[in-house]
GROMACS .gro file of C-alpha atoms in nm:
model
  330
    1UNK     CA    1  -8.351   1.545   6.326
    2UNK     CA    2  -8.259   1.195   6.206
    3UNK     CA    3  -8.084   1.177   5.881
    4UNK     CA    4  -8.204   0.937   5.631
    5UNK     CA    5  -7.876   0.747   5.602
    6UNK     CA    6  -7.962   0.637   5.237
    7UNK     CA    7  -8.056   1.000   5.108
    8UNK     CA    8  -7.679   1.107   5.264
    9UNK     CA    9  -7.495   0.788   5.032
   10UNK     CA   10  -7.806   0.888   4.750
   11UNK     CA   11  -7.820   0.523   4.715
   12UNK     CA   12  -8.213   0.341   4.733
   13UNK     CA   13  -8.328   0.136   4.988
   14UNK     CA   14  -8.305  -0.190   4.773
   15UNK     CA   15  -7.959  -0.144   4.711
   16UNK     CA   16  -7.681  -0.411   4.690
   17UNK     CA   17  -7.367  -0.388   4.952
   18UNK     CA   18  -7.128  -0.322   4.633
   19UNK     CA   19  -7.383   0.001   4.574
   20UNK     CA   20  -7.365   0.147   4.851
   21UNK     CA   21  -6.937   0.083   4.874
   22UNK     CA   22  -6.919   0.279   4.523
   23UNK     CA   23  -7.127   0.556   4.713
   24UNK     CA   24  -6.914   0.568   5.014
   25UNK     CA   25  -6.592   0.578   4.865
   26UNK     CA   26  -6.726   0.858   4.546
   27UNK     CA   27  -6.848   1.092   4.860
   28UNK     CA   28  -6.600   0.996   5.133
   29UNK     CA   29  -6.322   1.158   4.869
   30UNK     CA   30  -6.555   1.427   4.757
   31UNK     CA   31  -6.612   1.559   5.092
   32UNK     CA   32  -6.339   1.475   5.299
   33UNK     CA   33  -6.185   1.785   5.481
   34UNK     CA   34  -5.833   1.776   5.281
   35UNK     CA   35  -5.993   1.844   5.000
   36UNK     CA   36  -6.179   2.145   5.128
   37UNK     CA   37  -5.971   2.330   5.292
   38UNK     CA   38  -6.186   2.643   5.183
   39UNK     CA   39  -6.500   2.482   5.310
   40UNK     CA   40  -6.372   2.248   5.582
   41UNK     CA   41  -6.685   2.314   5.841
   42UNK     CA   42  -6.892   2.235   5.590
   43UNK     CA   43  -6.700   1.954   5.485
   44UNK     CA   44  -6.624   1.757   5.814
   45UNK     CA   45  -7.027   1.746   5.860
   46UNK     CA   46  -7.093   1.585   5.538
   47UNK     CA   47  -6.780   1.385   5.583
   48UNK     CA   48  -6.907   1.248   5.927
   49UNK     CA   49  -7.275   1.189   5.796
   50UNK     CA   50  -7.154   0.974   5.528
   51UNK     CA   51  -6.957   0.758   5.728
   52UNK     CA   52  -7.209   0.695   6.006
   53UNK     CA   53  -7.465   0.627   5.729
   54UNK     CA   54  -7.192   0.396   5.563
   55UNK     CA   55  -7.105   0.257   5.912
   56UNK     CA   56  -7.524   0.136   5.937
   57UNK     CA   57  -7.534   0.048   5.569
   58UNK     CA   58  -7.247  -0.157   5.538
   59UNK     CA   59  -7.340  -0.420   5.871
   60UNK     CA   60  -7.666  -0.631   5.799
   61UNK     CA   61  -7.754  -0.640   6.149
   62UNK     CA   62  -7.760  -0.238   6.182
   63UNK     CA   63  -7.867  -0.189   5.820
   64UNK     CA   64  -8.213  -0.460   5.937
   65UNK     CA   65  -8.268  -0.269   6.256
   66UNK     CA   66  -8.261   0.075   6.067
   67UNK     CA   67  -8.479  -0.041   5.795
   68UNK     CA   68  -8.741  -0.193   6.041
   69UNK     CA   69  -8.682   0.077   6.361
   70UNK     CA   70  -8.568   0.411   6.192
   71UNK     CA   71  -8.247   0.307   6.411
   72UNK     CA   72  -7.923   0.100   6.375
   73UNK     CA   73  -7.944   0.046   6.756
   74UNK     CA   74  -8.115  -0.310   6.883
   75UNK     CA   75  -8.492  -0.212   7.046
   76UNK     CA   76  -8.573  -0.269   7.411
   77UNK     CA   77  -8.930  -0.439   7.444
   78UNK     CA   78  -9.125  -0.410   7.793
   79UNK     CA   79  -9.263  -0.729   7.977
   80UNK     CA   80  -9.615  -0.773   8.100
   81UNK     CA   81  -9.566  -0.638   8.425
   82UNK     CA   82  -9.448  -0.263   8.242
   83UNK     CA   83  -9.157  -0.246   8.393
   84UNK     CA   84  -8.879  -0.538   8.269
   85UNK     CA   85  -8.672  -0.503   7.993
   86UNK     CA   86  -8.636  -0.781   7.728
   87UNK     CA   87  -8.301  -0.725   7.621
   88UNK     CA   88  -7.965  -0.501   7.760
   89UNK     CA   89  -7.846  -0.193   7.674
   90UNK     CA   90  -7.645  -0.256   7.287
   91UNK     CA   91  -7.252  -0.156   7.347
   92UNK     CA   92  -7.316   0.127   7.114
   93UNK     CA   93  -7.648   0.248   7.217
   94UNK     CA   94  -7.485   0.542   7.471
   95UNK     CA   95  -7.254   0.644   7.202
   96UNK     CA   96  -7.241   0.914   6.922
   97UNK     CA   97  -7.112   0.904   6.608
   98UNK     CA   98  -6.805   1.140   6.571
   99UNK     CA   99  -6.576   1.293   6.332
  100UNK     CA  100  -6.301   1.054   6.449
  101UNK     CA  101  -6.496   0.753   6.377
  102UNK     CA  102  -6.564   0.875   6.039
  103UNK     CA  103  -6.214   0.926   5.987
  104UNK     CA  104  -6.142   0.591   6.097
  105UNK     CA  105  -6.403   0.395   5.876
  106UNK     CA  106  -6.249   0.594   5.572
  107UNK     CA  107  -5.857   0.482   5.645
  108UNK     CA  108  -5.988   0.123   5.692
  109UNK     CA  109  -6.173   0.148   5.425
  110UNK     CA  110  -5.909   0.238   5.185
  111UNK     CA  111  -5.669   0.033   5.306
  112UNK     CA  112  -5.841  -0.281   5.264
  113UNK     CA  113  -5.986  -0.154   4.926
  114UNK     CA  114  -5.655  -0.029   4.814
  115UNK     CA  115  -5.791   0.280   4.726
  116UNK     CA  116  -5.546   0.516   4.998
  117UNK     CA  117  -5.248   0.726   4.803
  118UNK     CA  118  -4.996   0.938   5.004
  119UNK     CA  119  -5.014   1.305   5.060
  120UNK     CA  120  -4.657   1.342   5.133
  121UNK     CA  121  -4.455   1.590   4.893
  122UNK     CA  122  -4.793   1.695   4.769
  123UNK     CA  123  -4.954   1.440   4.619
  124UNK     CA  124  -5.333   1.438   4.612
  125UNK     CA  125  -5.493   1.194   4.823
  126UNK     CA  126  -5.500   1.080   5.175
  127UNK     CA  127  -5.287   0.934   5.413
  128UNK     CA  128  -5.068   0.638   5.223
  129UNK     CA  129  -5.051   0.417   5.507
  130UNK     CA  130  -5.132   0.037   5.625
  131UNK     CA  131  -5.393  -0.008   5.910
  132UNK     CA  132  -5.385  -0.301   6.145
  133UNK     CA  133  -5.562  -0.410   6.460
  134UNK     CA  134  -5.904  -0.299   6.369
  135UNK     CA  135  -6.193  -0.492   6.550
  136UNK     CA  136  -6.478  -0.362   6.387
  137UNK     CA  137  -6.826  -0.352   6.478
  138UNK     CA  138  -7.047  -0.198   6.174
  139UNK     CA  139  -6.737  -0.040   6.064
  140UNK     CA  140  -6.614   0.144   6.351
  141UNK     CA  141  -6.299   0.028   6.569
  142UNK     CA  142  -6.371  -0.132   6.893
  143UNK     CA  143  -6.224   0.016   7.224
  144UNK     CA  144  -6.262  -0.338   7.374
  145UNK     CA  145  -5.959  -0.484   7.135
  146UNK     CA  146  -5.605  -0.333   7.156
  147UNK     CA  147  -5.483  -0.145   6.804
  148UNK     CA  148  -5.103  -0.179   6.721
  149UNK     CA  149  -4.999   0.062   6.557
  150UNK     CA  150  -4.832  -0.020   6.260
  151UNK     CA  151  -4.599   0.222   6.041
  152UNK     CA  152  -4.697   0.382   5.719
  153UNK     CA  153  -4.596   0.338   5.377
  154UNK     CA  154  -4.251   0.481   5.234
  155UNK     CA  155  -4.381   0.756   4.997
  156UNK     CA  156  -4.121   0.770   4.701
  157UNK     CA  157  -4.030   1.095   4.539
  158UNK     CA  158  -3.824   1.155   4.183
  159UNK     CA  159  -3.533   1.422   4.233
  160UNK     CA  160  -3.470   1.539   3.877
  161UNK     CA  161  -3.076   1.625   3.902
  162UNK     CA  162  -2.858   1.803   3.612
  163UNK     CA  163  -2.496   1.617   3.505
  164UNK     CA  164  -2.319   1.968   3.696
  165UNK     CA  165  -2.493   1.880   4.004
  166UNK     CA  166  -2.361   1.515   4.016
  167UNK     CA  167  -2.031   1.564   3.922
  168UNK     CA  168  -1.946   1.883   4.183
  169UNK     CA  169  -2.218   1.815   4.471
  170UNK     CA  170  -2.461   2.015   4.643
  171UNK     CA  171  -2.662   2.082   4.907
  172UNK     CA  172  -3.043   2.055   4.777
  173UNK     CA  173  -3.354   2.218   5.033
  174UNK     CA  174  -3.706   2.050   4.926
  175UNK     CA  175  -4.022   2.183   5.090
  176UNK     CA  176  -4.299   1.861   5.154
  177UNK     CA  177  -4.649   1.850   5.252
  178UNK     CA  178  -4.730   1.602   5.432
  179UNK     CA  179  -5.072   1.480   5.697
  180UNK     CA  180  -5.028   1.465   6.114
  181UNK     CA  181  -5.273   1.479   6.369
  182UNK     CA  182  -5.366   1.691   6.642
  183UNK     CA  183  -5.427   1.632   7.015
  184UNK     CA  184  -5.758   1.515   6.888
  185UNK     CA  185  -5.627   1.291   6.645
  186UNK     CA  186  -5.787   1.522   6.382
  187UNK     CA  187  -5.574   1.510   6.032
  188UNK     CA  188  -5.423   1.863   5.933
  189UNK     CA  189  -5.166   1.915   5.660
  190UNK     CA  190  -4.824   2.102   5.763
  191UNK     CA  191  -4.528   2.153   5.546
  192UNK     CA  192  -4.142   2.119   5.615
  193UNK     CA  193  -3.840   2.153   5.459
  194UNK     CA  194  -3.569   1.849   5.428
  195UNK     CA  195  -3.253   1.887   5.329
  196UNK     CA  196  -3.004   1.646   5.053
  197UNK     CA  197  -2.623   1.657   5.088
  198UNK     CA  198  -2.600   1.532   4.702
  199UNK     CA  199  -2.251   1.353   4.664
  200UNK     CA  200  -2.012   1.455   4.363
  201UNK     CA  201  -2.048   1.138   4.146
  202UNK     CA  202  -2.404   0.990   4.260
  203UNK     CA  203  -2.535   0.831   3.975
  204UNK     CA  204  -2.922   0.791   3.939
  205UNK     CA  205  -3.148   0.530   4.116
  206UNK     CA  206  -2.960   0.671   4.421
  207UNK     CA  207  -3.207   0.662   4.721
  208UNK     CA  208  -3.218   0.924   5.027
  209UNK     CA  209  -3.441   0.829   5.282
  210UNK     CA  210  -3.632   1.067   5.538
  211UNK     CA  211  -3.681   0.817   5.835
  212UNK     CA  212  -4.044   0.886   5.994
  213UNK     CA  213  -4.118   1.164   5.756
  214UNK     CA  214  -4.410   1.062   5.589
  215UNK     CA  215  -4.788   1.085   5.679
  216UNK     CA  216  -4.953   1.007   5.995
  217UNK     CA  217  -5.264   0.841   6.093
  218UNK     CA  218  -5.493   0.690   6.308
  219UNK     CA  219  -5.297   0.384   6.455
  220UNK     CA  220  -5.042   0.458   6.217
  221UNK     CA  221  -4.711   0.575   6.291
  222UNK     CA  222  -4.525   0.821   6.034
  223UNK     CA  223  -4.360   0.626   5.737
  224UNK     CA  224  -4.047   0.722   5.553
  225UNK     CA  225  -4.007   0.955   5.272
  226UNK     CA  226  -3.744   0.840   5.035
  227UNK     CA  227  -3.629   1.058   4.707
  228UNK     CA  228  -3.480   0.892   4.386
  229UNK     CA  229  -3.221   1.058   4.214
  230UNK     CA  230  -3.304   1.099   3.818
  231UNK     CA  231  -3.020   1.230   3.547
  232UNK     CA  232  -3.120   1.478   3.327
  233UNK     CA  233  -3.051   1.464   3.011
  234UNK     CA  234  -2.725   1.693   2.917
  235UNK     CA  235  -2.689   1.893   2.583
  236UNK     CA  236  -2.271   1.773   2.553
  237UNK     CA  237  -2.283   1.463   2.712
  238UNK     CA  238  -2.399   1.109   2.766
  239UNK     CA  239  -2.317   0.904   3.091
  240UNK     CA  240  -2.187   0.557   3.048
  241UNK     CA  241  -2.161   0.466   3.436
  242UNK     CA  242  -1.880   0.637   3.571
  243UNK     CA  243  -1.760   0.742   3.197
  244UNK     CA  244  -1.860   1.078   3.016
  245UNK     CA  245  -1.956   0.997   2.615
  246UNK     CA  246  -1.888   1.319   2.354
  247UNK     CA  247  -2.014   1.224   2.014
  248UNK     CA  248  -1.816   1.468   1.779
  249UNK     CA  249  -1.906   1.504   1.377
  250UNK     CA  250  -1.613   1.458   1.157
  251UNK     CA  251  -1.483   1.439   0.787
  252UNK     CA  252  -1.379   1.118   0.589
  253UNK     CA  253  -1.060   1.339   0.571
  254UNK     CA  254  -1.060   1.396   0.933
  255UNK     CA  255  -1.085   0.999   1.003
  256UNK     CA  256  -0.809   0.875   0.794
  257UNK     CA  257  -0.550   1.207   0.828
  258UNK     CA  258  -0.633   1.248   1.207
  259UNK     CA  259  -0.828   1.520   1.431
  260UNK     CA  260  -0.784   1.771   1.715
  261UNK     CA  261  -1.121   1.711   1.924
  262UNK     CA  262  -1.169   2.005   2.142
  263UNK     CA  263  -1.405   1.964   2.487
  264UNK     CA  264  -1.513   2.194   2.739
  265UNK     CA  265  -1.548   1.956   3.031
  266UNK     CA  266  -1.790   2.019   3.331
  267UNK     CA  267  -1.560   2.216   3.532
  268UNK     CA  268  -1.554   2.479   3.188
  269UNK     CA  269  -1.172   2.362   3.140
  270UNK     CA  270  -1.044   2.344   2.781
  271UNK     CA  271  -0.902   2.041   2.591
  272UNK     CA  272  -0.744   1.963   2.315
  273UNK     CA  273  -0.747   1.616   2.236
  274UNK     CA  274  -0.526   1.472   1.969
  275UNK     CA  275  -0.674   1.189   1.774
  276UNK     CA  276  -0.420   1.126   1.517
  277UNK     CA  277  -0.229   0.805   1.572
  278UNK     CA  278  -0.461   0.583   1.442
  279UNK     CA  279  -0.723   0.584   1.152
  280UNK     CA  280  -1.058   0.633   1.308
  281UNK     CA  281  -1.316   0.422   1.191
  282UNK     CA  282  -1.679   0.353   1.230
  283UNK     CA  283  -1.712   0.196   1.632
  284UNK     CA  284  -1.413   0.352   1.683
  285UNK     CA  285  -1.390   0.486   2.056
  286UNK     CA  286  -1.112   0.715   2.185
  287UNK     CA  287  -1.074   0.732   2.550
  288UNK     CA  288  -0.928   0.970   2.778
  289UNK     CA  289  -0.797   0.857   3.127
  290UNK     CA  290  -0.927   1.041   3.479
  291UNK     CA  291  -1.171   1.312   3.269
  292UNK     CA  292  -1.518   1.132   3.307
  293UNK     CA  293  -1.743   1.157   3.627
  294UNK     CA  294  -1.601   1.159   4.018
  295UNK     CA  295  -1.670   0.786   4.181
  296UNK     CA  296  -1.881   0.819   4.465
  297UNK     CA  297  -1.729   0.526   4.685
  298UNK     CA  298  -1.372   0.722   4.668
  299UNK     CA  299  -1.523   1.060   4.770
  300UNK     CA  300  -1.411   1.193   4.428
  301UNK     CA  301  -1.074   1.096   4.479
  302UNK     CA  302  -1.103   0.890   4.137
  303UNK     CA  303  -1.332   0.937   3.842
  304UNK     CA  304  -1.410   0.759   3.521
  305UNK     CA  305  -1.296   0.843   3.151
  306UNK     CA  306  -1.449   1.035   2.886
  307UNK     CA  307  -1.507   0.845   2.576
  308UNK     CA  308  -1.514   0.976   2.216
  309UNK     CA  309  -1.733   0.881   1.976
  310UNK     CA  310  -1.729   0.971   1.620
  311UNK     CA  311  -2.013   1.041   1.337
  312UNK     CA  312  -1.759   1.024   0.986
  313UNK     CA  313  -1.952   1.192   0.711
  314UNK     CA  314  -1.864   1.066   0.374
  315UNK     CA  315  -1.887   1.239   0.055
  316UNK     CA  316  -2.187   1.172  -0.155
  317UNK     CA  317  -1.948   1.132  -0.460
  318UNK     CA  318  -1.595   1.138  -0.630
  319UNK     CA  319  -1.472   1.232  -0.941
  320UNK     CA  320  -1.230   1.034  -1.182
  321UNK     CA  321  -0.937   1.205  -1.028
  322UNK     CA  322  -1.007   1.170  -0.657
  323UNK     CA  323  -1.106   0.817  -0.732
  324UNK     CA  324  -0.741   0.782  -0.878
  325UNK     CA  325  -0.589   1.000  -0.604
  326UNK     CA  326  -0.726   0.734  -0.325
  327UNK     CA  327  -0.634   0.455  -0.502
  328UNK     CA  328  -0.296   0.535  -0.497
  329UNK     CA  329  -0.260   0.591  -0.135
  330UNK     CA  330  -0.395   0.294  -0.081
   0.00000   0.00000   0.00000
């Protein structure tokens, strides 16, 4: 049995190209096999009637011949003697409609309506990839035109990193989902594991990239996947490049007499800084050679400083005597 190509879309027979587009794209990602993996039979049916009936729909020519014909295909009329044909077979008459075309009509689609997101590292969506070479006719790539291949988008990926784990370095495993294709060039989703050699001292915006690890597609060739490093934010310290910042509370007493500032560094050693040959006042930075973050380029052969900073609290008020008192001293 025939189906009615504008009950599939649910679109009337009146309706405007930019109608039946909206319809297309709401059902092609409603129905589309990666997002029913439960249901995926069921689901690469629908998906396949939709884009035939968006493949007639969408070309004038097709939609006029459906409308007037019940079919997309150009008629063939007999002569007067019964027996000659007034026009040739149409390229397309001899050939069905298949799951692969549907696929292809739905990563052109998206491409050139910017509607395609990456399923690499598990986002939702399909395929982020570019698609060149198409020679459509009514929507469906044309075997008479070579396709290039062209290769896919770079997905990019935040890695979320604590201070610990960019000052000493580690070794980081992260599991990614991403879309390939069968013998059939069917889509399927398979996961894999990459691994990150972190270096002591990266600092973040630091890119990794996973050459040809991204999705694949029809006429597309894998892209890359590349992860961003991100700092997380530390409960002892700030980073200030290759510098570690300490912000420490002290006394008005503390600023002008002088202060021991004790720090547990990132490798859990103990210091005692002194901080008591000059007055410390408000701006005031103290700075501590070799005892801030590992520099990357020197393969942690040199790192920055560690910088203290100081809140002074001052007293809310003074009496007559400690009024007196500081005025003498000073």
């Amino acid at each position: 049995m025939t189906q009615d190509h504008y009950q599939t879309l649910g679109v009337s027979k009146d309706s405007t190209p930019e109608q039946i587009k909206k319809a297309y794209r709401k059902l092609a990602m409603k129905w589309h096999p990666d997002r029913n993996p439960n249901n995926k039979e069921q689901a690469e049916k629908k998906f396949k009637d939709i884009g035939e009936a968006y493949s007639v729909l969408s070309d004038e020519q097709k939609r006029k011949n459906y409308d007037q014909f019940g079919t997309d295909k150009p008629q063939q009329f007999e002569g007067f003697s019964g027996n000659a044909s007034a026009s040739t077979d149409h390229p397309d008459s001899k050939r069905n409609f298949s799951y692969n075309n549907a696929q292809q009509i739905f990563e052109q689609f998206f491409h050139n309506f910017g509607g395609a997101q990456t399923s690499s590292n598990k986002f939702d969506g399909f395929g982020g990839c570019e698609f060149d070479g198409y020679q459509s006719f009514g929507g469906i790539p044309s075997s008479r035109h070579a396709q290039r291949p062209r290769k896919g988008q770079t997905v990019q990926c935040k890695l979320a990193l604590s201070l610990e784990e960019l000052f000493f370095g580690r070794t980081k495993t992260l599991k990614i989902t991403r879309q390939r294709l069968d013998a059939e060039k069917r889509p399927y989703q398979e996961s894999k594991n990459l691994t990150i050699d972190i270096k002591p001292g990266w600092k973040a915006g630091t890119k990794v990239t996973f050459q040809g690890e991204g999705d694949e597609a029809v006429n597309v060739v894998p892209g890359d996947i590349q992860f961003v490093i991100e700092e997380r934010k530390h409960d002892r310290f700030e980073r200030d490049g290759n510098d570690l910042v300490k912000t420490v509370d002290i006394t008005l007493k503390q600023a002008l007499c002088g202060v021991h500032v004790n720090v547990v560094t990132l490798d859990q050693r103990r210091l005692k800084v002194p901080v008591t040959e000059n007055t410390i006042h408000p701006g005031y930075v103290h700075r501590v050679r070799g005892e801030g973050m590992p520099v990357s380029k020197t393969d942690g052969a040199k790192r920055g400083d560690l910088k203290i900073k100081f809140n002074i609290t001052f007293p809310r008020q003074l009496n007559d005597e400690q009024k007196q008192t500081i005025q003498g001293c000073l």
